[in-house]
Short mmCIF file of C-alpha atoms in Angstrom, two decimals:
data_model
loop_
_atom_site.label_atom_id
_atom_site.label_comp_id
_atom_site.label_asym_id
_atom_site.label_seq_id
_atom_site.Cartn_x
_atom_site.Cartn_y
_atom_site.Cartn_z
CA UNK Y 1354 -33.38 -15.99 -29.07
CA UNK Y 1355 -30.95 -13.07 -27.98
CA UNK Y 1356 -33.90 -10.43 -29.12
CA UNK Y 1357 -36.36 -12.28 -26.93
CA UNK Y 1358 -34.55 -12.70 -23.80
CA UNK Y 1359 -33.74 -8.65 -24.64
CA UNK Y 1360 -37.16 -7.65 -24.78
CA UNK Y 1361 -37.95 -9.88 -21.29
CA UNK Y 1362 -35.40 -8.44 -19.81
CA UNK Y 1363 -36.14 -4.95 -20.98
CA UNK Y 1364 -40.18 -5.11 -19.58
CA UNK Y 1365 -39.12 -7.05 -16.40
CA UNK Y 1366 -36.65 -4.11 -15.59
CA UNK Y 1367 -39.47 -0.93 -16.69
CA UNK Y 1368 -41.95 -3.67 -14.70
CA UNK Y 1369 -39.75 -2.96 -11.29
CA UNK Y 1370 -39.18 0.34 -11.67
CA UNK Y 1371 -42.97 0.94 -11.69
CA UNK Y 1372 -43.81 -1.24 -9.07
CA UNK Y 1373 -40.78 0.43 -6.86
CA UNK Y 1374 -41.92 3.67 -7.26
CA UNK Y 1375 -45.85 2.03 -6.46
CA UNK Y 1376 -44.59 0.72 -3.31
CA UNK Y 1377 -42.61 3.88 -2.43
CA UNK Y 1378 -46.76 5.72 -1.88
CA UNK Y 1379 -47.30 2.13 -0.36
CA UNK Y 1380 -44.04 2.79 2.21
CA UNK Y 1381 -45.32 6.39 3.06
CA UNK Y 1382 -48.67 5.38 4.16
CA UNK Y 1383 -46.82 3.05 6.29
CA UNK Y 1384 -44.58 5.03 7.91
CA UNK Y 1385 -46.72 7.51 8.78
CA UNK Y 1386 -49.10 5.49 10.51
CA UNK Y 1387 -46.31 3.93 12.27
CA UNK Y 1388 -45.40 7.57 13.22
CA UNK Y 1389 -49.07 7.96 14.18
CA UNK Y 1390 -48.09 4.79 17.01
CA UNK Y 1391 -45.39 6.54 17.60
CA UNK Y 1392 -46.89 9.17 18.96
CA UNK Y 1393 -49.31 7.87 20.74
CA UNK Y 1394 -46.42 5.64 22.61
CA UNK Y 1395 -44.52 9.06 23.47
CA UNK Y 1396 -48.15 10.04 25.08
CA UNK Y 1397 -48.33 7.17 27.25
CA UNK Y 1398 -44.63 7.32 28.20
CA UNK Y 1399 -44.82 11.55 28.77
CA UNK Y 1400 -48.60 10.88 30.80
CA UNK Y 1401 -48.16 8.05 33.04
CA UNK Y 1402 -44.00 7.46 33.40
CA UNK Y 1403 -42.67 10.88 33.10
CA UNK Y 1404 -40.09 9.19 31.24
CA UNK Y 1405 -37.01 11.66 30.11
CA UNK Y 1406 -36.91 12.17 26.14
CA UNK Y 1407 -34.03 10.20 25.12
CA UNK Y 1408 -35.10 6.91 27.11
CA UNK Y 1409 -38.78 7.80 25.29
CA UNK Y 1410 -37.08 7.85 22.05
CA UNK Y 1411 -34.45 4.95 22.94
CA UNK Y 1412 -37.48 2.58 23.47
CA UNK Y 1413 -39.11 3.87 20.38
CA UNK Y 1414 -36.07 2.98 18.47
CA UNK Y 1415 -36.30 -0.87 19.89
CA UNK Y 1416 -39.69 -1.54 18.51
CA UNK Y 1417 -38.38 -0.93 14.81
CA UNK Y 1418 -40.05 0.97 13.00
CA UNK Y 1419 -39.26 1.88 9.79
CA UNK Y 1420 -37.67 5.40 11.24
CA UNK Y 1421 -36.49 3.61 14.46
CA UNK Y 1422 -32.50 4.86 13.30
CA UNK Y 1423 -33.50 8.33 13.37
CA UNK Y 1424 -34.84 8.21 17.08
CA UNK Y 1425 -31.48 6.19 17.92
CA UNK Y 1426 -29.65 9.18 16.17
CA UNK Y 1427 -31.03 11.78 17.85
CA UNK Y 1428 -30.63 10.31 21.70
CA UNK Y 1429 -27.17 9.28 20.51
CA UNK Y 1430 -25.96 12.18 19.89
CA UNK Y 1431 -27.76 14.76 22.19
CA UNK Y 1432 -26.48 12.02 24.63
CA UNK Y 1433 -22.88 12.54 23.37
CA UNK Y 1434 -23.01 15.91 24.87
CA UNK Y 1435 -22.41 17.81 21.35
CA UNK Y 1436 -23.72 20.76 23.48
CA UNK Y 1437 -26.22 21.22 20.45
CA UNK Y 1438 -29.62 21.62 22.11
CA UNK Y 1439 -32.02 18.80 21.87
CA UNK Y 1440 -34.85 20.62 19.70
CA UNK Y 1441 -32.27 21.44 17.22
CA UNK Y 1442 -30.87 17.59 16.43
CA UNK Y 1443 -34.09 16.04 16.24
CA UNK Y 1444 -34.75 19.16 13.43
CA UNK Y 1445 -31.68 17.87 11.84
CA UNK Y 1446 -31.74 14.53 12.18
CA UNK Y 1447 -35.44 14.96 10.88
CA UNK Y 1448 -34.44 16.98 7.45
CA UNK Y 1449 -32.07 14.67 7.13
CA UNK Y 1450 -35.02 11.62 6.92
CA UNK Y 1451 -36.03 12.61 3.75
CA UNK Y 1452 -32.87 11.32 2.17
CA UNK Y 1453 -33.53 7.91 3.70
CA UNK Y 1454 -37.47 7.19 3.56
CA UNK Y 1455 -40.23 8.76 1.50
CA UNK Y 1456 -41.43 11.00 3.05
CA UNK Y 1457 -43.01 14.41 1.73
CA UNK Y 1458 -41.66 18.01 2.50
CA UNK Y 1459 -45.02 18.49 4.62
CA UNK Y 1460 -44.31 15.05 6.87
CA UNK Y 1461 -40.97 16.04 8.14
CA UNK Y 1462 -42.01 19.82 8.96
CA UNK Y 1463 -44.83 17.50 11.29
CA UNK Y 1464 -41.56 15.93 12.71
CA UNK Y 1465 -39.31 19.59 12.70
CA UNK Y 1466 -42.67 21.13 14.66
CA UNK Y 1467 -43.15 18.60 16.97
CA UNK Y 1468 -38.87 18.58 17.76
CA UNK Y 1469 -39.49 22.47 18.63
CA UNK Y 1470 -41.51 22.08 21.34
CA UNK Y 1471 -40.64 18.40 22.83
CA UNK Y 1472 -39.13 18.00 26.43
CA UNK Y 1473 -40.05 22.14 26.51
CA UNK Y 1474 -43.20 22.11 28.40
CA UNK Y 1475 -45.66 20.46 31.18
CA UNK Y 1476 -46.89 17.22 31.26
CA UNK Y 1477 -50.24 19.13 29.18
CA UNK Y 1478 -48.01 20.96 27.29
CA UNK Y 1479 -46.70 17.98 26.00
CA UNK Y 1480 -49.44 16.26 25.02
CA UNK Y 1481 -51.28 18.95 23.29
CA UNK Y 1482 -48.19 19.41 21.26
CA UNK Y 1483 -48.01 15.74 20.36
CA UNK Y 1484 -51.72 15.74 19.77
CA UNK Y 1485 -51.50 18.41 17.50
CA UNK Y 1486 -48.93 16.07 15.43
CA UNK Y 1487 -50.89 13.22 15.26
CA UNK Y 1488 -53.63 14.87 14.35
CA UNK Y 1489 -51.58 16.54 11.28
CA UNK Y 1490 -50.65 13.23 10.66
CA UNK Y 1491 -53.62 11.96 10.39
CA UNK Y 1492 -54.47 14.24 7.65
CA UNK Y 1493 -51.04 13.12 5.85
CA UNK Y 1494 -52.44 9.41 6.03
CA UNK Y 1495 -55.40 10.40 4.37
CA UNK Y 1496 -53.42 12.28 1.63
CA UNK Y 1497 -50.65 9.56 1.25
CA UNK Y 1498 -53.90 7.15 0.70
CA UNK Y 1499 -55.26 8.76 -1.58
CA UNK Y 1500 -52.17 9.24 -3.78
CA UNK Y 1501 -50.80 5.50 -3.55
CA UNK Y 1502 -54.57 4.45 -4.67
CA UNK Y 1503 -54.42 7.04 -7.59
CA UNK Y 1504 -51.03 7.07 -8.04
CA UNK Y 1505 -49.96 3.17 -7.00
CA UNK Y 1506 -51.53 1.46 -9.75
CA UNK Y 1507 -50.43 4.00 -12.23
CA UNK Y 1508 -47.14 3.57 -11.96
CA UNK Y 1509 -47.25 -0.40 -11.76
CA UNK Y 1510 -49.13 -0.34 -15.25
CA UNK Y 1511 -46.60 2.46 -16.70
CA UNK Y 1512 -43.96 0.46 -16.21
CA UNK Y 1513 -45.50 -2.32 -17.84
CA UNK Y 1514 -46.29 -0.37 -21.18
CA UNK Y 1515 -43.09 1.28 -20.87
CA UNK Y 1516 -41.32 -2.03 -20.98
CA UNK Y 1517 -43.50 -2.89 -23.70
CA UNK Y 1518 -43.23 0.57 -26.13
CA UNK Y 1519 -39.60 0.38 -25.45
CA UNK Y 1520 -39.73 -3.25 -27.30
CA UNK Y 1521 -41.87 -2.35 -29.77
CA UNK Y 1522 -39.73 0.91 -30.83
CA UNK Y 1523 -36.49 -1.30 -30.55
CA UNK Y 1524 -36.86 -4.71 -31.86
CA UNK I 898 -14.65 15.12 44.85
CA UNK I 899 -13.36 16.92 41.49
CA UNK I 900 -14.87 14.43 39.55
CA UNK I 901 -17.69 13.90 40.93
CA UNK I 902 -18.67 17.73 40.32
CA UNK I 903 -16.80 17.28 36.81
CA UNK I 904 -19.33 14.37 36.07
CA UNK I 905 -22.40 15.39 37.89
CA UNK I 906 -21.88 19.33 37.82
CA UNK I 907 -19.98 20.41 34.87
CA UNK I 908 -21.57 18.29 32.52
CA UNK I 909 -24.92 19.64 32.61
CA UNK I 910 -23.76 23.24 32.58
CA UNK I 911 -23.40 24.77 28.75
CA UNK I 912 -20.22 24.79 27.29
CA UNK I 913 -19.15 28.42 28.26
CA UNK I 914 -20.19 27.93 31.66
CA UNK I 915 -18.23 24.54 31.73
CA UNK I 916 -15.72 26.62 30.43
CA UNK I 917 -15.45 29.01 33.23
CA UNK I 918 -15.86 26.80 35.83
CA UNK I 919 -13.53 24.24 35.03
CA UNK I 920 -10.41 26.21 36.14
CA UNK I 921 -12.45 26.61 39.35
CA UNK I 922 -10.80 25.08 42.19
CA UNK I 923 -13.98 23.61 44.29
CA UNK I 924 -12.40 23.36 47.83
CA UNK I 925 -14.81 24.72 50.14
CA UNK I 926 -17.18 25.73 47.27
CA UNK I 927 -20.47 25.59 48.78
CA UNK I 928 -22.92 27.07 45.97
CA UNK I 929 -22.81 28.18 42.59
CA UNK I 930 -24.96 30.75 41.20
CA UNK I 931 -25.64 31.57 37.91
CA UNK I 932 -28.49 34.19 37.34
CA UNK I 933 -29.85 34.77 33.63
CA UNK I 934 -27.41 38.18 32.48
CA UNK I 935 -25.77 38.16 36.13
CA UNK I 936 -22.34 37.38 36.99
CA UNK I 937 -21.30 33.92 37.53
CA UNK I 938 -21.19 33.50 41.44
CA UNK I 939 -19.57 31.20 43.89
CA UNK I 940 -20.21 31.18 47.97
CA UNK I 941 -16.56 29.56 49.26
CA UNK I 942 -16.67 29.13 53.03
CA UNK I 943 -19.94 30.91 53.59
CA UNK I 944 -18.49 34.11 51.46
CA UNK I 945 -19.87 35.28 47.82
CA UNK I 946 -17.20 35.70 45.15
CA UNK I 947 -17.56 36.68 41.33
CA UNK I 948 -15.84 33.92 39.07
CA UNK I 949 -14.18 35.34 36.35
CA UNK I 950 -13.51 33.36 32.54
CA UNK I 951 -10.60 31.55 33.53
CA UNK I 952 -12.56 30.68 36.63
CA UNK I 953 -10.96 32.74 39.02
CA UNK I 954 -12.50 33.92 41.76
CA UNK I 955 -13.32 38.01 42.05
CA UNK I 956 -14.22 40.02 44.52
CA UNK I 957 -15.84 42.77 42.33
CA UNK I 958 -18.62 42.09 39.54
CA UNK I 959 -16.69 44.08 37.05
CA UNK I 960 -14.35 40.70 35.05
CA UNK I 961 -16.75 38.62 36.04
CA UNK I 962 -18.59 36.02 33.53
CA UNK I 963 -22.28 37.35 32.87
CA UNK I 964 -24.22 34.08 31.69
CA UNK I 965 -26.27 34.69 28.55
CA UNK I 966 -30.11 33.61 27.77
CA UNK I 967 -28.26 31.12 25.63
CA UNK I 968 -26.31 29.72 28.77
CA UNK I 969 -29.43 29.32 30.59
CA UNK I 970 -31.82 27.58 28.01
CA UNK I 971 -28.95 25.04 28.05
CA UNK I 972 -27.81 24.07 31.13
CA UNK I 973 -31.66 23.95 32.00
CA UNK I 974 -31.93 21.61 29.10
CA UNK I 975 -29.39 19.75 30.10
CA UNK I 976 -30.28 19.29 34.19
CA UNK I 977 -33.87 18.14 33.13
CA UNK I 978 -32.43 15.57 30.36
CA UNK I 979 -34.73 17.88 27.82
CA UNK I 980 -37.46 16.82 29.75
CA UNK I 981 -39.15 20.10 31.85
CA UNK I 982 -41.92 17.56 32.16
CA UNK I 983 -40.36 14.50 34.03
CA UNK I 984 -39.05 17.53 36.31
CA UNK I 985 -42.55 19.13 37.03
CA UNK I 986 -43.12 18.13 40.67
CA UNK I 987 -39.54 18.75 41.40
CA UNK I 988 -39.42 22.36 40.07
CA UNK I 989 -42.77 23.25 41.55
CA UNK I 990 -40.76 22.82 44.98
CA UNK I 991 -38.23 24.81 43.61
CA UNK I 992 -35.56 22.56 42.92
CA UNK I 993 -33.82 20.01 40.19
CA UNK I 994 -31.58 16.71 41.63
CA UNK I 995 -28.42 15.95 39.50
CA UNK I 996 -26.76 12.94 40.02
CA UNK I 997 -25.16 12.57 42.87
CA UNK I 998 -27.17 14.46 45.12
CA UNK I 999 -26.53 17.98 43.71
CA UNK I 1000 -29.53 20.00 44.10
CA UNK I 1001 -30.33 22.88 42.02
CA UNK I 1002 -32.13 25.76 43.36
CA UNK I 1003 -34.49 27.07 41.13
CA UNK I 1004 -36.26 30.80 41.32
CA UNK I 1005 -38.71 32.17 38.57
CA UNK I 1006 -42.24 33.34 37.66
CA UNK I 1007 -44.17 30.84 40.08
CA UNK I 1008 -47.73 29.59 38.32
CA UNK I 1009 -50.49 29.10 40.27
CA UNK I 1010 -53.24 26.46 40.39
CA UNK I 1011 -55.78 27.54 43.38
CA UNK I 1012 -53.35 28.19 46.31
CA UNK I 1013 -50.73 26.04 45.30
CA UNK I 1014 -47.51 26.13 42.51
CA UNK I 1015 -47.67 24.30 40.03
CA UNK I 1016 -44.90 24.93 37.90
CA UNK I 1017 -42.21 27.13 37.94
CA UNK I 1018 -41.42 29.18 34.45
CA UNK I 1019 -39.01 31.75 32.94
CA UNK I 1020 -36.41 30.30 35.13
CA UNK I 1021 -33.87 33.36 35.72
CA UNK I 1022 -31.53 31.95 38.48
CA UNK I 1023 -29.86 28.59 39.43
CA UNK I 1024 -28.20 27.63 42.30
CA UNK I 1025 -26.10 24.70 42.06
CA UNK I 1026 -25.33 23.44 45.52
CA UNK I 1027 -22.20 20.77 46.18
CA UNK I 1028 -22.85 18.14 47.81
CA UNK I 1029 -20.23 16.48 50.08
CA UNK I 1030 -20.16 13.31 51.98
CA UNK I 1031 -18.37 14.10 55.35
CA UNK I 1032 -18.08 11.00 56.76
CA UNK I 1033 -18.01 10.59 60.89
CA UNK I 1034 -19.48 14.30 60.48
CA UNK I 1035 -22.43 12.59 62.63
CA UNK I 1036 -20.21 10.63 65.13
CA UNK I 1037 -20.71 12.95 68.17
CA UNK I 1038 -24.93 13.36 67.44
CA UNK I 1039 -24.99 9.59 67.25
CA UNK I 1040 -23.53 8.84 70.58
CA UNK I 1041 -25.94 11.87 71.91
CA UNK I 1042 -28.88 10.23 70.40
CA UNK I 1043 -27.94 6.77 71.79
CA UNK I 1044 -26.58 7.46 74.87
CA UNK I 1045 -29.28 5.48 76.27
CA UNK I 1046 -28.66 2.23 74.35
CA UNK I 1047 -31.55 2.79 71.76
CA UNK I 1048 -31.92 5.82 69.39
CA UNK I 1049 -34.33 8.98 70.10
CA UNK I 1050 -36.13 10.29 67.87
CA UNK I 1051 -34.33 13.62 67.10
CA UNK I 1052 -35.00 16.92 65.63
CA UNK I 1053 -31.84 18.62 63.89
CA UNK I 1054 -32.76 22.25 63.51
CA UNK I 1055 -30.42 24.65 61.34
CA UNK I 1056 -30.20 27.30 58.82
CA UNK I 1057 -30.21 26.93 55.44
CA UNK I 1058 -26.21 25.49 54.75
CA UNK I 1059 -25.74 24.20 58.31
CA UNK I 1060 -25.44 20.72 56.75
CA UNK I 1061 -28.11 19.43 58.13
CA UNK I 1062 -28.59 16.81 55.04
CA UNK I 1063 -24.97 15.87 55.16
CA UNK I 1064 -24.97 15.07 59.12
CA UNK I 1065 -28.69 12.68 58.48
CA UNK I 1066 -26.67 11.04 55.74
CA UNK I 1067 -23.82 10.69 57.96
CA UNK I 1068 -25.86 9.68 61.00
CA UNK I 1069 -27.72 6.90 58.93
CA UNK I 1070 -24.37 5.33 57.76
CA UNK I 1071 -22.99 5.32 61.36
CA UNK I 1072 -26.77 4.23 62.80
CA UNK I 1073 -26.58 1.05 60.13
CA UNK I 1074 -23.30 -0.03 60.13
CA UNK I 1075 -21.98 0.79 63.93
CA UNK I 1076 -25.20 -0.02 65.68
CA UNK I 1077 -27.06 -2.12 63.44
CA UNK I 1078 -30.22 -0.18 63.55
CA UNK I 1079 -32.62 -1.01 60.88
CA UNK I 1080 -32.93 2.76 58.93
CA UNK I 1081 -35.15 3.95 56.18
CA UNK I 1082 -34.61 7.19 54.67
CA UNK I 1083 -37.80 8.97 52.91
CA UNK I 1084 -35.80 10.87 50.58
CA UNK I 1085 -38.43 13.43 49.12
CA UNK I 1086 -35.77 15.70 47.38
CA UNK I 1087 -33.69 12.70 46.49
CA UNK I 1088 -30.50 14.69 47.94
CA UNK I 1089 -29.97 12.78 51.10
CA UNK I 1090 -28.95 8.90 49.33
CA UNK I 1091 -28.57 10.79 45.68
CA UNK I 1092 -30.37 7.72 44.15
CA UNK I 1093 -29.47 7.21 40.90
CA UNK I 1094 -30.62 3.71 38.66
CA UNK I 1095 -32.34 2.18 42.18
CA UNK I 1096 -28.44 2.70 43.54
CA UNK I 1097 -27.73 5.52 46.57
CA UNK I 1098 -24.69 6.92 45.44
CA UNK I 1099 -23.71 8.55 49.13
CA UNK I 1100 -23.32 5.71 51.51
CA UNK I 1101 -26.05 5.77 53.37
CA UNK I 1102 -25.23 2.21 55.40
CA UNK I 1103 -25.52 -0.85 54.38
CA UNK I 1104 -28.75 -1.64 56.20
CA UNK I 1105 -30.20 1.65 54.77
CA UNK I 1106 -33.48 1.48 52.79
CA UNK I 1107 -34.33 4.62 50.28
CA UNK I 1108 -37.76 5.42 49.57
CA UNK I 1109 -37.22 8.15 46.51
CA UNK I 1110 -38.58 10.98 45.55
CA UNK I 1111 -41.59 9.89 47.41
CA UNK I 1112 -43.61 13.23 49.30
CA UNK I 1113 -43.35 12.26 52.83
CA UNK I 1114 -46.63 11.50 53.88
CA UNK I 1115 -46.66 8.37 51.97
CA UNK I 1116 -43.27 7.59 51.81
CA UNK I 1117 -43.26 7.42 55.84
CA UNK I 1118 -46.45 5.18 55.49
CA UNK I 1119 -44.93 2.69 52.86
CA UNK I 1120 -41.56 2.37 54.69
CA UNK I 1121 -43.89 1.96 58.53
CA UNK I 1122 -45.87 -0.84 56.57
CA UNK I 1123 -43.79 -2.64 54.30
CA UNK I 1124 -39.83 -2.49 55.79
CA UNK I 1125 -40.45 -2.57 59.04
CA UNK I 1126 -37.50 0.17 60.32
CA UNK I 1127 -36.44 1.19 63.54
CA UNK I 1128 -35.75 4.70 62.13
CA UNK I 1129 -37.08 6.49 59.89
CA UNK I 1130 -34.74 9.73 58.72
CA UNK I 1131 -35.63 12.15 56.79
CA UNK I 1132 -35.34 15.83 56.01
CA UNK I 1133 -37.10 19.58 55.80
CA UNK I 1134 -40.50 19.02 57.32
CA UNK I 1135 -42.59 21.68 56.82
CA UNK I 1136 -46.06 21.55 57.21
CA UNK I 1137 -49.48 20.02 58.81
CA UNK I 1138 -48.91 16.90 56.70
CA UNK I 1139 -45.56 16.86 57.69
CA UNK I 1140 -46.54 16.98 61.37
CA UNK I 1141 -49.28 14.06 60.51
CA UNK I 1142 -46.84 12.06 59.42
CA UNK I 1143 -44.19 11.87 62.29
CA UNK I 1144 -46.94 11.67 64.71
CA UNK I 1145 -47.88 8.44 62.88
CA UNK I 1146 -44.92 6.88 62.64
CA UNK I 1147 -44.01 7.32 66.38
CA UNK I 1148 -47.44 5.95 67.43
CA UNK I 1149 -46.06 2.89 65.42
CA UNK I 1150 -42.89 2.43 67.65
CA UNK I 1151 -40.76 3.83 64.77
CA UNK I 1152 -38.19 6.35 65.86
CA UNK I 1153 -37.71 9.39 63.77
CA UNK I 1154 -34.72 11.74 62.67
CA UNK I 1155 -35.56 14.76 60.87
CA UNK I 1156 -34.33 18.21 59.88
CA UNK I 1157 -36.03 21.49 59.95
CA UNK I 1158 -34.86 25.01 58.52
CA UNK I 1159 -34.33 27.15 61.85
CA UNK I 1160 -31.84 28.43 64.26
CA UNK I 1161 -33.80 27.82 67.73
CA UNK I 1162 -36.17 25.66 69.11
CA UNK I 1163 -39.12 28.07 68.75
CA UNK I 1164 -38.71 28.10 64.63
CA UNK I 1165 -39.60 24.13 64.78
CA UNK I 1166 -42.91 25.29 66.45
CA UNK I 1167 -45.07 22.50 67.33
CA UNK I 1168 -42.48 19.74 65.77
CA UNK I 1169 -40.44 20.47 68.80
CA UNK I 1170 -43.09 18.75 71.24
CA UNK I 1171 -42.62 16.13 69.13
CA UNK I 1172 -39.32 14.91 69.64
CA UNK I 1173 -37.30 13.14 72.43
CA UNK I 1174 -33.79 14.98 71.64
CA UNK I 1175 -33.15 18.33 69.81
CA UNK I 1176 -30.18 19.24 68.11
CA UNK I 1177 -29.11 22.86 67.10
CA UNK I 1178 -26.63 23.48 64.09
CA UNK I 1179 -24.92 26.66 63.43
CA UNK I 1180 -23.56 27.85 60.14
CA UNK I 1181 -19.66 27.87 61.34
CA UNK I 1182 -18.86 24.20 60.50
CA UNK I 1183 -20.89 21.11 58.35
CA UNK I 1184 -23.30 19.17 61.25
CA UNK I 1185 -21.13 21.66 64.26
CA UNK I 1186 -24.10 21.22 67.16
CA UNK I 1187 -24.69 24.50 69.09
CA UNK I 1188 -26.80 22.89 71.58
CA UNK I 1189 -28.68 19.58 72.12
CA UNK I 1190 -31.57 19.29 74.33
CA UNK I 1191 -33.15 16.65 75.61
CA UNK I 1192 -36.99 16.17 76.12
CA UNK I 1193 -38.61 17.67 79.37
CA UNK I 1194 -35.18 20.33 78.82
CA UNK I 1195 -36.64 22.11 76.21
CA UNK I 1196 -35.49 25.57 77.54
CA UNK I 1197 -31.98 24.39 77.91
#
């Protein structure tokens, strides 16, 4: 009885595993085409309002997205006055992101790029720079797609047959 | 007045200019300067000083502070909230509004579209100017301008740092709340009220409507349609549209009070037809009249 309830336990916890790591591809795809939104809000705002940065990013924050704390962090504390100039905490804040959500190497240097040149240019100059971004992560959707469908599965059925090998070897 | 420019001033400067200038002592400090590698600058009762580290104020160049590139990328960062673009159509006239009405001069590399600017970069000098409230300033204009029992429409001429924008703040306060005249201020460079949040944070009178950072031809309009004012006030008119305007709103029965950048009645060229009363400022004391003429005088 022991051994059985062992060996259930054992696959249900290599079962999670597998599907966490699944739905961490899942959770990328997501956030970057919440990003992509993102964006395109911070067009509409920087186009027709003129609206200043932090209330741009302060808004963003509200409709909760899955990075909404970062934007909150950055208007926080360039509003703070740490004297620290604005491109340089949303690089930080954004290096610090990949601690926090999955995101690849190449989707936060999208963020770092786009923090170089926000709030540093024309009304044009602005929305080139964003389009640029979007379309860069564009291309990341399509990659983060086609990993979670290659990848996604693989995992949930790894974790499976790890579960199950493990049993096998042990009991 | 310390903390005002401590709040509004200081805070947008970058830390080594805050620094320097907050050993300053700001009584009668008109201007500040700060030029990209120049030294830190301060015009006190119409004369130019050098302001040292500690904030003292120098006669020679030679102690003063020298603001870096570094300096300048961040106090400009910090005046436009990082946000060059939400300042656009302010800095292609040359200027940036801080709360509470302190303008920022701005000088550069102008870029052109056609004939006109529009946009001003590689910023290389700042000039911070302090605004002050000095109330009853506009007590002796006001009883010139109604002497009559109703207001004139007026023309304040004066050079640049006559205080001609304090005395129209100061006349629109004493207009609203003394006389109960019905004023709306166009305020195109958002320095006369210092609106900040939909709040004016000089008192402008309590029966004082702000149209903001609105260009004058349609802010006139709106306020002649929609709030129906006895006066209109506002400041610097310049050009044809300018000239348009006023005409319009006079046509309408609406009174106007406006300033112009001159020292005699030929520099307001054809404004100067315009007008029922002129007043004259001169540079020796905020909204001091040289000489006010009266329509039909104009030669006075």
């Amino acid at each position: 009885m022991v051994k059985l309830a062992g060996c259930v336990i054992i696959i249900f916890c290599c079962s999670a595993l597998g599907f966490l790591k699944a739905a961490e591809f899942e959770e990328r795809a997501k956030i970057l085409r919440r990003m992509k939104c993102d964006f395109e809000f911070f067009k509409n705002e920087i186009s027709f309002m003129r609206t200043p940065m932090c209330e741009i990013l302060k808004k963003a924050a509200k409709r909760e997205g899955e990075i909404a704390f970062f934007y909150n962090n950055v208007c926080k504390n360039f509003e703070n006055c740490t004297h620290e100039s604005f491109s340089k905490l949303f690089c930080r804040e954004a290096q610090m992101l990949e601690k926090s959500v999955p995101l690849t190497k190449g989707d936060i240097e999208i963020l770092i790029s786009l923090g170089q040149s926000l709030g540093k240019s024309d009304v044009d100059g602005q929305i080139s720079a964003i389009s640029a971004a979007e379309a860069a992560v564009d291309a990341q959707i399509c990659e983060a797609e086609e990993v979670k469908s290659k990848n996604a599965r693989l995992f949930k059925s790894l974790g499976i047959y790890a579960g199950i090998l493990i049993t096998i070897i042990f009991f | 007045m310390y903390d005002s420019i401590r709040m509004n001033v200081l805070s947008y400067v970058s830390p080594h200019l805050e620094k320097a200038l907050k050993n300053l002592n700001f009584d009668g400090v008109t201007e500040i300067r700060v030029g990209k590698n120049m030294p830190l600058c301060a015009i006190v009762d119409s004369r130019a000083f050098f302001i040292g580290k500690k904030g003292e104020l120098l006669k020679s160049y030679q102690n003063a502070y020298i603001a870096t590139e570094e300096d300048f990328s961040s106090t400009l960062e910090l005046m436009t909230a990082a946000s060059i673009y939400a300042a656009t159509d302010e800095l292609k006239n040359g200027f940036l509004t801080l709360p509470g009405g302190f303008r920022v001069g701005v000088c550069g590399r102008a870029v052109l579209n056609g004939k006109k600017v529009s946009y001003i970069k590689e910023i290389s000098y700042l000039n911070i100017r302090i605004a002050r409230e000095i109330f009853d300033c506009a007590k002796k204009l006001s009883n010139l301008i109604l002497a009559d029992g109703s207001v004139k429409s007026t023309l304040i001429i004066g050079p640049p740092g006559s205080g001609k924008t304090t005395l129209i703040r100061d006349l629109a306060r004493i207009l609203s709340d003394d006389y109960s005249v019905r004023c709306a201020i166009a305020d195109e460079r958002g320095e006369i009220a210092a609106m900040h949040r939909g709040t004016a944070i000089c008192d402008v009178g309590k029966l004082t409507c702000v149209m903001d950072l609105c260009p004058k031809k349609y802010a006139v309009n709106m306020l002649v349609r929609s709030m129906s004012p006895e006066v209109i006030i506002t400041d610097e008119l310049g050009d044809n549209d300018d000239l348009y305007t006023v005409k319009k709103a006079m046509h309408c029965g609406v009174k106007v009070i406006a300033t112009i950048h001159g020292d005699k009645v030929s520099d307001a060229g054809a404004f100067a037809k315009k007008f029922d009363c002129i007043a004259i400022l001169s540079r020796q004391s905020i909204g001091k009249i040289q000489k006010f003429i009266k329509n039909g005088d104009k030669n006075g």
